[in-house]
Short mmCIF file of C-alpha atoms in Angstrom, two decimals:
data_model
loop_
_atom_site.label_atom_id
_atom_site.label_comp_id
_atom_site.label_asym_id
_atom_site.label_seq_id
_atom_site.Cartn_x
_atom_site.Cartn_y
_atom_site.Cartn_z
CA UNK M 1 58.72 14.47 225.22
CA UNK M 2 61.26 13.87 228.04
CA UNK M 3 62.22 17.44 228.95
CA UNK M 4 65.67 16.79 231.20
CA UNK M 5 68.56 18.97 228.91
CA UNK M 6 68.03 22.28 230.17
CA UNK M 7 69.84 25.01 227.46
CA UNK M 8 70.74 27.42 230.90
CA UNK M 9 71.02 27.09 234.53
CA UNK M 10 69.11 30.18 235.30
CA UNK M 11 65.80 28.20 233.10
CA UNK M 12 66.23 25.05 234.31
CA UNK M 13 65.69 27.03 237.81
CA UNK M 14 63.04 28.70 237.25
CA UNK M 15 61.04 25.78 235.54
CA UNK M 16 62.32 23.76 238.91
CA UNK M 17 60.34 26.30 241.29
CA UNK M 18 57.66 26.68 239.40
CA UNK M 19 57.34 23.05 239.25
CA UNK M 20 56.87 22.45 242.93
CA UNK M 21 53.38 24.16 242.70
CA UNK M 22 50.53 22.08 242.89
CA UNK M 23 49.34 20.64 239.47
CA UNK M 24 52.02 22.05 237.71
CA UNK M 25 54.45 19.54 236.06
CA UNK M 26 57.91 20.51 234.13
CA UNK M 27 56.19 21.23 230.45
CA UNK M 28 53.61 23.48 232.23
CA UNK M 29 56.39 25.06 234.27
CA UNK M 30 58.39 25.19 230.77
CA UNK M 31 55.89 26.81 229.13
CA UNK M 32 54.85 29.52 231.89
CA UNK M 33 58.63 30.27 232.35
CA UNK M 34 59.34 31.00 228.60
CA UNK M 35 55.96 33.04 228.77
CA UNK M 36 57.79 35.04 231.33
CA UNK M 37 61.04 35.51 229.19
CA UNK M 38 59.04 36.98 226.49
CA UNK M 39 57.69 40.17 228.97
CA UNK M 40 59.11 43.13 230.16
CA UNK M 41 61.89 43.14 232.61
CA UNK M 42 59.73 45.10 235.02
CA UNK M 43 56.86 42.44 234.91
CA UNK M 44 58.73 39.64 236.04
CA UNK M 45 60.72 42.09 238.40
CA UNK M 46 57.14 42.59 239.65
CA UNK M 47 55.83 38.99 239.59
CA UNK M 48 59.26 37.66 241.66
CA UNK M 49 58.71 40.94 244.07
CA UNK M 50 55.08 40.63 244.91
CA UNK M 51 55.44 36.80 246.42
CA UNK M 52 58.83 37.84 248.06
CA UNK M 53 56.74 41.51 249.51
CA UNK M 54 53.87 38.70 250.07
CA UNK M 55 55.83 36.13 251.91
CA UNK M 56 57.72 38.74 253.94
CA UNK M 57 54.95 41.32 254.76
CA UNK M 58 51.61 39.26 255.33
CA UNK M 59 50.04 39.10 258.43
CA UNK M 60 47.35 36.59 260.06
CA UNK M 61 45.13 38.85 262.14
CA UNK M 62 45.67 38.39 266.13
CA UNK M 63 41.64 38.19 266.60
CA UNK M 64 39.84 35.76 263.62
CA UNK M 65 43.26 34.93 262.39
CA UNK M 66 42.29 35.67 258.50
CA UNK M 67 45.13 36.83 256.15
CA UNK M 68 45.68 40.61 256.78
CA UNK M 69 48.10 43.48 255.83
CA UNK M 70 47.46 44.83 259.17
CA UNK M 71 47.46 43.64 262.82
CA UNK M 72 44.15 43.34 263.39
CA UNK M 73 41.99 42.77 259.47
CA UNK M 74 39.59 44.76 257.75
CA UNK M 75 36.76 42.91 258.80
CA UNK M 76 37.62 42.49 262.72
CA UNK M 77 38.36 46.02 262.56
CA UNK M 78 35.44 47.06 260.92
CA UNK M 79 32.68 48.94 263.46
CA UNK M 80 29.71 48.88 261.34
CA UNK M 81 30.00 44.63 261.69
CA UNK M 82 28.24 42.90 264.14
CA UNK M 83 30.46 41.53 266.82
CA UNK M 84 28.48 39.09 268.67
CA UNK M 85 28.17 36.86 265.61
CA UNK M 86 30.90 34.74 264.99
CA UNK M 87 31.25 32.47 261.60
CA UNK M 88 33.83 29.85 262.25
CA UNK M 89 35.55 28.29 258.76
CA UNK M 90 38.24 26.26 257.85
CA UNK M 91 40.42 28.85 255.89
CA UNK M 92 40.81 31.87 254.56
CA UNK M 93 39.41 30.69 251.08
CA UNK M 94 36.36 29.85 252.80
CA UNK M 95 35.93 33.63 254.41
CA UNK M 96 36.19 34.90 250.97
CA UNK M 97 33.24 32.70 249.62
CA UNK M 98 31.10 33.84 252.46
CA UNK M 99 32.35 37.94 251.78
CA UNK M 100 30.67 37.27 247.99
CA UNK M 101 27.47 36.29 249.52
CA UNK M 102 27.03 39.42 251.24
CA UNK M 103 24.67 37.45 253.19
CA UNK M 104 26.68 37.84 256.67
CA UNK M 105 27.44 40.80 258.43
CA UNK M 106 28.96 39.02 262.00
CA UNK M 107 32.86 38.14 262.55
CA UNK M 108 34.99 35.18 261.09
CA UNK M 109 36.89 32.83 263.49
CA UNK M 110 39.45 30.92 261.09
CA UNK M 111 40.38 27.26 262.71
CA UNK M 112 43.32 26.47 259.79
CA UNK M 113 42.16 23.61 259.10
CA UNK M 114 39.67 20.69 260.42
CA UNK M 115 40.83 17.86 262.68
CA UNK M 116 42.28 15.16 260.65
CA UNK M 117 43.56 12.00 262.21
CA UNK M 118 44.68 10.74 258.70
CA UNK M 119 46.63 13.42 258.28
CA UNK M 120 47.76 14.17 261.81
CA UNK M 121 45.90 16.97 262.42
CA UNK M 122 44.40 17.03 266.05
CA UNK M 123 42.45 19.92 267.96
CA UNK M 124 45.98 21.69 269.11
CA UNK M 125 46.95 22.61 265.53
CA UNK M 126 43.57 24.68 265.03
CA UNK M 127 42.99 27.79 266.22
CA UNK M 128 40.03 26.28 268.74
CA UNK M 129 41.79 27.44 271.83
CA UNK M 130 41.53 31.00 270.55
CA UNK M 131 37.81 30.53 269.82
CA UNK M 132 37.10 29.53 273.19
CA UNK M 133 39.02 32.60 274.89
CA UNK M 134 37.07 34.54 272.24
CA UNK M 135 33.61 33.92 273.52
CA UNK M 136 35.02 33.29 276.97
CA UNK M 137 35.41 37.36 277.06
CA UNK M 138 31.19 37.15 277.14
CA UNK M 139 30.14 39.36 273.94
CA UNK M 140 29.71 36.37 271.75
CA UNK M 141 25.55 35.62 270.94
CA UNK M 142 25.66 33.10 268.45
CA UNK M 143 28.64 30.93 266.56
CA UNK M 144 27.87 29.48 263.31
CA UNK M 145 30.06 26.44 261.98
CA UNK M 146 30.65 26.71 258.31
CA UNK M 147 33.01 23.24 258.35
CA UNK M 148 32.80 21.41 255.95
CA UNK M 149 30.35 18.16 255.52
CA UNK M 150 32.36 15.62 255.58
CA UNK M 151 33.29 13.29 258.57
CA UNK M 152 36.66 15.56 259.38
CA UNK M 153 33.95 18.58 259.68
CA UNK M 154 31.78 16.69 261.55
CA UNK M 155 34.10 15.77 263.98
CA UNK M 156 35.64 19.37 264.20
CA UNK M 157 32.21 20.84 264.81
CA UNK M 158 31.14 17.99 267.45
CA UNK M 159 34.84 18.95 268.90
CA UNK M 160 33.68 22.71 269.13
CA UNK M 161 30.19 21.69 270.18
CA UNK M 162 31.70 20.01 273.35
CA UNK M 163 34.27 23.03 274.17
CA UNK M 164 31.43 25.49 273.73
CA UNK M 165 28.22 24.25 275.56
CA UNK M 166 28.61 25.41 279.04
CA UNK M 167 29.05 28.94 277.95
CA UNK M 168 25.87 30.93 277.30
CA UNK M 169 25.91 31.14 273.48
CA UNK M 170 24.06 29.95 270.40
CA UNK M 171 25.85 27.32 267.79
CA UNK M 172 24.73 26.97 265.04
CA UNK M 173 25.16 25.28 261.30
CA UNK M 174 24.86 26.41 257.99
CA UNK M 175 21.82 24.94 256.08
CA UNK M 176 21.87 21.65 254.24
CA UNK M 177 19.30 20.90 251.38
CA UNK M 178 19.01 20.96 247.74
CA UNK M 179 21.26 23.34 246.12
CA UNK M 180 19.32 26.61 244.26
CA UNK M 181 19.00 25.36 240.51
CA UNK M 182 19.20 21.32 241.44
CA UNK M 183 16.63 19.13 240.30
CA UNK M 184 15.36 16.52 242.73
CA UNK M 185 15.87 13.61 240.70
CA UNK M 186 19.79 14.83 240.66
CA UNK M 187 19.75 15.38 244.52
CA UNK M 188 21.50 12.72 247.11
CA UNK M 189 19.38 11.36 249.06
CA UNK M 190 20.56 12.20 252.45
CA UNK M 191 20.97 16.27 251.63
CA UNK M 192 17.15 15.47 250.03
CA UNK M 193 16.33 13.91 253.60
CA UNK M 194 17.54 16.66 255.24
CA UNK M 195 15.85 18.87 253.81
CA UNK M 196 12.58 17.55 254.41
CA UNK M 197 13.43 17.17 258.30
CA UNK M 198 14.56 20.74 258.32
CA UNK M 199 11.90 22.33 255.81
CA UNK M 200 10.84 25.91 256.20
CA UNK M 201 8.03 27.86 255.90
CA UNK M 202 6.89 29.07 252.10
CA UNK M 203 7.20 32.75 253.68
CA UNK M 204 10.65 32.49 254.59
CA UNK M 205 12.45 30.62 251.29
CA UNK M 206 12.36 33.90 249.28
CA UNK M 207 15.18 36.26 248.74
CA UNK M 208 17.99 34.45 247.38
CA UNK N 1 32.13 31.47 243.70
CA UNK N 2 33.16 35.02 242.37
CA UNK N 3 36.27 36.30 243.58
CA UNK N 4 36.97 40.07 244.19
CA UNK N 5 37.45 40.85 247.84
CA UNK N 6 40.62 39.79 249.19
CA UNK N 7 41.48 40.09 252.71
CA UNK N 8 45.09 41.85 251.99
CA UNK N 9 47.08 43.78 248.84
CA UNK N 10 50.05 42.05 249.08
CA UNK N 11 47.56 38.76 248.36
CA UNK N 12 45.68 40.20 245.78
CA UNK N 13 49.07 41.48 244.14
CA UNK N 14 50.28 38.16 243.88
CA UNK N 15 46.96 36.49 242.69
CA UNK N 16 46.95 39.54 240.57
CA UNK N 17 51.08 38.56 238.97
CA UNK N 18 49.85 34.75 238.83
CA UNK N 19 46.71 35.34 236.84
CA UNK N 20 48.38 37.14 234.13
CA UNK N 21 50.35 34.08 233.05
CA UNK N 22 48.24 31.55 230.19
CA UNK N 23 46.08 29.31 231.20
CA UNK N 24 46.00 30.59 235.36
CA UNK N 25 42.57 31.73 236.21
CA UNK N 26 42.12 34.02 239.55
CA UNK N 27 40.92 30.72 241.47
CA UNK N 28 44.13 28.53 240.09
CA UNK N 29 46.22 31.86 240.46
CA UNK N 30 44.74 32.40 244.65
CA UNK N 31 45.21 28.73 245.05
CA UNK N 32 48.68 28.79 244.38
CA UNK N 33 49.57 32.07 245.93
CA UNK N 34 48.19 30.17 249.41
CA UNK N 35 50.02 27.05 248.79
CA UNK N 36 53.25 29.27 248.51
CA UNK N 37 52.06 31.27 252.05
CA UNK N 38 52.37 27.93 253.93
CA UNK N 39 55.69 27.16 252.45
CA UNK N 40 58.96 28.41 254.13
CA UNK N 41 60.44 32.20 253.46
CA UNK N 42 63.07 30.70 252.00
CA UNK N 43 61.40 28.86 249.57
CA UNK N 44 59.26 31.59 248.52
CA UNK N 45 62.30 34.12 248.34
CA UNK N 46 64.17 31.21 245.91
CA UNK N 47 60.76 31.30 243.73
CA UNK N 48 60.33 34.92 243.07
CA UNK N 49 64.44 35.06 243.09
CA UNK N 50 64.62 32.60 240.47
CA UNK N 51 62.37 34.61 237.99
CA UNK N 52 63.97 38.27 238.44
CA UNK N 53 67.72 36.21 237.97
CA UNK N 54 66.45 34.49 234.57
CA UNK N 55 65.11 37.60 233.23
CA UNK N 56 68.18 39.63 234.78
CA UNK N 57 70.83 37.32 233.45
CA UNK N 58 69.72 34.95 230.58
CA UNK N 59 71.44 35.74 227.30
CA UNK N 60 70.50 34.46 223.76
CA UNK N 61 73.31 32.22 222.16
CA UNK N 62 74.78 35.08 219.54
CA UNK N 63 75.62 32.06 216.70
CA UNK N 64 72.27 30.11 217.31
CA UNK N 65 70.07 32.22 219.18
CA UNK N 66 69.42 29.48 221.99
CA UNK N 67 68.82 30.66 225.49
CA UNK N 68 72.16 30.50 227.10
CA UNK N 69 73.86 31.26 230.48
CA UNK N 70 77.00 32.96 228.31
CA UNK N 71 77.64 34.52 224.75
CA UNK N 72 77.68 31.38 223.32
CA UNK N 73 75.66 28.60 223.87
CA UNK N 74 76.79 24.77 225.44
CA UNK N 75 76.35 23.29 222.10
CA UNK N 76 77.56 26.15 219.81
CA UNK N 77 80.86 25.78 221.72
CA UNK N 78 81.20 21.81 221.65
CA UNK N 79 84.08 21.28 220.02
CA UNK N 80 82.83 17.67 219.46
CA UNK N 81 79.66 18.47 217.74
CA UNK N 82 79.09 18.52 213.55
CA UNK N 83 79.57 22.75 213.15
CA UNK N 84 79.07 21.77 208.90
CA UNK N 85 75.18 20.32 209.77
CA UNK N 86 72.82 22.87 210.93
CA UNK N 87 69.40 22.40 212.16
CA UNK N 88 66.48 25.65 212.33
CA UNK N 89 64.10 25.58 214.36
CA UNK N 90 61.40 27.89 215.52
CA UNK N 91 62.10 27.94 219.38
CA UNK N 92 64.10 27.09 221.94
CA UNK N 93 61.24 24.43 222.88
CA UNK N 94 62.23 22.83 219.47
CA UNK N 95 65.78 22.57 220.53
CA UNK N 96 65.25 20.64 223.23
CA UNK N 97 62.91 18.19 222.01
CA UNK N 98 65.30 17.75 219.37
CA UNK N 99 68.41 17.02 222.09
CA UNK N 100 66.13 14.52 224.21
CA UNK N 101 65.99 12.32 220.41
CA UNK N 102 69.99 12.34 220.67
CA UNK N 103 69.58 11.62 217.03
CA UNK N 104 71.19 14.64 216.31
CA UNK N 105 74.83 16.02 216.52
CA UNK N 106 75.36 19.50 214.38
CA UNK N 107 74.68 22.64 215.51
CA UNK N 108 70.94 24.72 215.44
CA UNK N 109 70.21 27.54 214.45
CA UNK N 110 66.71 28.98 216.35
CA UNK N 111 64.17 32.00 214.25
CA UNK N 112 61.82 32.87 216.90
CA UNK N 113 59.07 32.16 215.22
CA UNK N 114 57.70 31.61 211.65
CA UNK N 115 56.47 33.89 209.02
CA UNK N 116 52.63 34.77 210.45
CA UNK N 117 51.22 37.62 207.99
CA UNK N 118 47.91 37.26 210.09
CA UNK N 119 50.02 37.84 213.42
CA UNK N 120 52.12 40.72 211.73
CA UNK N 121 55.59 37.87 211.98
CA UNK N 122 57.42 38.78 208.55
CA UNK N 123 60.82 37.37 207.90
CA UNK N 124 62.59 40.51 209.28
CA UNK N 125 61.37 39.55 212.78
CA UNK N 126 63.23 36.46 212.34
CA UNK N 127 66.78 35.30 212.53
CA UNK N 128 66.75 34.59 208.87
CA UNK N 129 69.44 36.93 207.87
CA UNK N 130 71.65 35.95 210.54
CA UNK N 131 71.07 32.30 209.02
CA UNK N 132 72.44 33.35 205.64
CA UNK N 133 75.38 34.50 206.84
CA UNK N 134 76.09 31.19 208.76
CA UNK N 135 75.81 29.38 205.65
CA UNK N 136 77.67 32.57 203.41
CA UNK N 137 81.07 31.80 206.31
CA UNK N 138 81.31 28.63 203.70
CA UNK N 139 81.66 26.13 206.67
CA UNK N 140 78.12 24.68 206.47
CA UNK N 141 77.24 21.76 204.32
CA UNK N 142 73.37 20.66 205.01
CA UNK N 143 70.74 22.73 206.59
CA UNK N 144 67.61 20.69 208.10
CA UNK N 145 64.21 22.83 207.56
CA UNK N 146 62.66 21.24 211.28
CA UNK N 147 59.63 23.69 210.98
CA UNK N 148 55.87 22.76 212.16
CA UNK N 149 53.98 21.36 209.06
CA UNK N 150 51.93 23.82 208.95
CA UNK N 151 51.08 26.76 206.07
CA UNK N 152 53.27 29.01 208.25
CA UNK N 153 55.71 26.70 208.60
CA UNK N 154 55.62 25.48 204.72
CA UNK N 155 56.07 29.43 203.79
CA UNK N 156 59.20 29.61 206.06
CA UNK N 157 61.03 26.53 204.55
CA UNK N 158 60.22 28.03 201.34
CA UNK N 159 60.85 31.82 201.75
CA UNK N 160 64.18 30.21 203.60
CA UNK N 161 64.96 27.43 200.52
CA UNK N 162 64.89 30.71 198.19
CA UNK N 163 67.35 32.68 200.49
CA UNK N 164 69.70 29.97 200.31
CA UNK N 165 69.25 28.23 197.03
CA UNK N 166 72.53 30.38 195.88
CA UNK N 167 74.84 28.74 197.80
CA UNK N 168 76.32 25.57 197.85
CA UNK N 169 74.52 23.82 200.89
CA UNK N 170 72.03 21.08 201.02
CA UNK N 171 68.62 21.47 201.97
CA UNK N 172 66.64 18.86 203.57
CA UNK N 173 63.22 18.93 205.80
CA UNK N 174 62.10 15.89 208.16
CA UNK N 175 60.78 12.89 206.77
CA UNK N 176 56.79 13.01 207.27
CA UNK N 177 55.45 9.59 207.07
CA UNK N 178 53.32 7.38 209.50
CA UNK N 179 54.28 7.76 213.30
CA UNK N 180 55.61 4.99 215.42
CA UNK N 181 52.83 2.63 217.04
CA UNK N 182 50.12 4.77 215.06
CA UNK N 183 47.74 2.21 213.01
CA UNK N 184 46.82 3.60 209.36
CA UNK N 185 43.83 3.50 209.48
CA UNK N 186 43.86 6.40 211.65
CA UNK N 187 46.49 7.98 210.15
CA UNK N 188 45.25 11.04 208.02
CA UNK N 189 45.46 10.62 204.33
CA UNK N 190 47.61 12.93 203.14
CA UNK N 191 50.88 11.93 205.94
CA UNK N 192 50.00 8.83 204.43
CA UNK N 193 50.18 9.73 200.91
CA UNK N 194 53.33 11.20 201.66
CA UNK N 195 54.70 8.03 203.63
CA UNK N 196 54.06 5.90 200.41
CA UNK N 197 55.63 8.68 197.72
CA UNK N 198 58.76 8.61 200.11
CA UNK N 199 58.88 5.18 201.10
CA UNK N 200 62.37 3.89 202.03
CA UNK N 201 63.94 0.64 201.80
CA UNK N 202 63.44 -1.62 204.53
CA UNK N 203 67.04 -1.89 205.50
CA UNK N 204 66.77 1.68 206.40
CA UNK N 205 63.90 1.64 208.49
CA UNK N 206 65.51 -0.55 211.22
CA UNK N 207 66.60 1.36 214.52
CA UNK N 208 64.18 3.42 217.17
#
């Protein structure tokens, strides 16, 4: 079905916004926008508001640069959080799946992204400048990268590596080895490498 | 990766808006609400704009019951379309797939819906009535049944074919037979049953 003769204006609108999303052609957009003419007036008044309010009214925090309501976030601004441990990710998706561990209890740093050639992305469109000034002020004891592993992390981290290494603080990486649940046979063989170089002792693989 | 901490309100209202639509999970739903943060303001403000307009302003046709910018719909008031030939349909959806064949030129006529007993949709949720009095002005010669072929859809035509069997109008329903570019012997037995009872002759079956 071709889907071009639009019975109203205001529809054909809609369906053209909500097209422009990511993986969301016109029959999805269709669909979702006729869902929405079946609710209440006050749900879609509140769907439209909340991404005008959202668009208007967020804030990136002026310290770690995460998505906040507030000036400085919840989790820069949060004293029971150890300050001189600072997690460096890509974006604010990233802090999130980190939060859910509830395996870290430092600061984020969030670059924005991860130098990209390709797509035009060099080291003065991240927030790495920032980073530097950050442990620069001299309470910073160890940084973890949490990049991703793919050449574009790599580089970024080797990038940060370099800016880093005359101050006096720790970098670090997340581990890499076989995922928790993975069977061997199913394992690549370079994380399965690197996880024999880095092995650990029995004592300290429990907990989760 | 489990989802329930979000860094600011106004993001988890939005996620919140986006997830209640079918089909958008939270992680689809957070994904788009961050590809609409990096667009422009004014982008954003046209989206949610868009959606409290439609819901504001759209009208339904009040002769066929198509969504409409005005009281009457673009095709109810084309003067150059067949007002005697009328076409019903169970949503707007319908309509339009029906224009994009432009194998059609009378007028529709749209129920919102079928008869459901098991979803509680009985024939004085739909526009029957108003249907019956399109046909009762006198001006109407043929009404097309263009239901789904389904027992829903079967119980509709007929509680419809009973309501109008009184007046002098033609009934007709869509030809079911064998689709375009399907082979038969995947075609299911009883469309093709019902292709050979109402075979035509094969001077007719020339065209798209």
């Amino acid at each position: 079905m071709n889907i071009d003769k639009y019975p109203s204006r205001l529809l054909e609108n809609a369906v053209n916004e909500f097209s422009k999303l990511p993986g969301i052609g016109r029959k999805s957009a269709l669909r979702l926008v006729l869902h929405l003419l079946r609710q209440d007036t006050e749900q879609v008044h509140a769907f439209g508001k909340s991404l005008i309010q959202l668009r208007d009214e967020i804030k990136h925090c002026k310290v770690c640069h995460n998505i906040s309501d507030t000036e400085l976030c919840q989790i820069c601004s949060n004293p029971s959080r150890n300050a001189s441990v600072i997690c460096v990710v890509e974006n604010i998706r990233d802090v999130m799946s980190i939060e859910n561990t509830q395996q870290f209890n430092g600061l984020y740093h969030v670059l924005g992204g991860i130098i990209s050639p390709m797509d035009g992305i060099g080291p003065s469109d991240l927030e790495i400048d920032s980073l530097v000034n950050r442990v620069a002020s001299g309470e910073v004891i160890e940084i973890i990268l949490a990049l991703s592993t793919t050449m574009e992390g790599d580089t970024t981290n080797f990038y940060i590596f370099r800016k880093l290494k005359d101050f006096e603080v720790r970098i670090s990486t997340l581990a890499r080895g076989v995922s928790i649940g993975d069977e061997l046979e199913y394992t690549d063989e370079i994380t399965l490498g690197r996880s024999l170089v880095n092995r650990v002792p029995y004592e300290n693989s429990v907990g989760r």
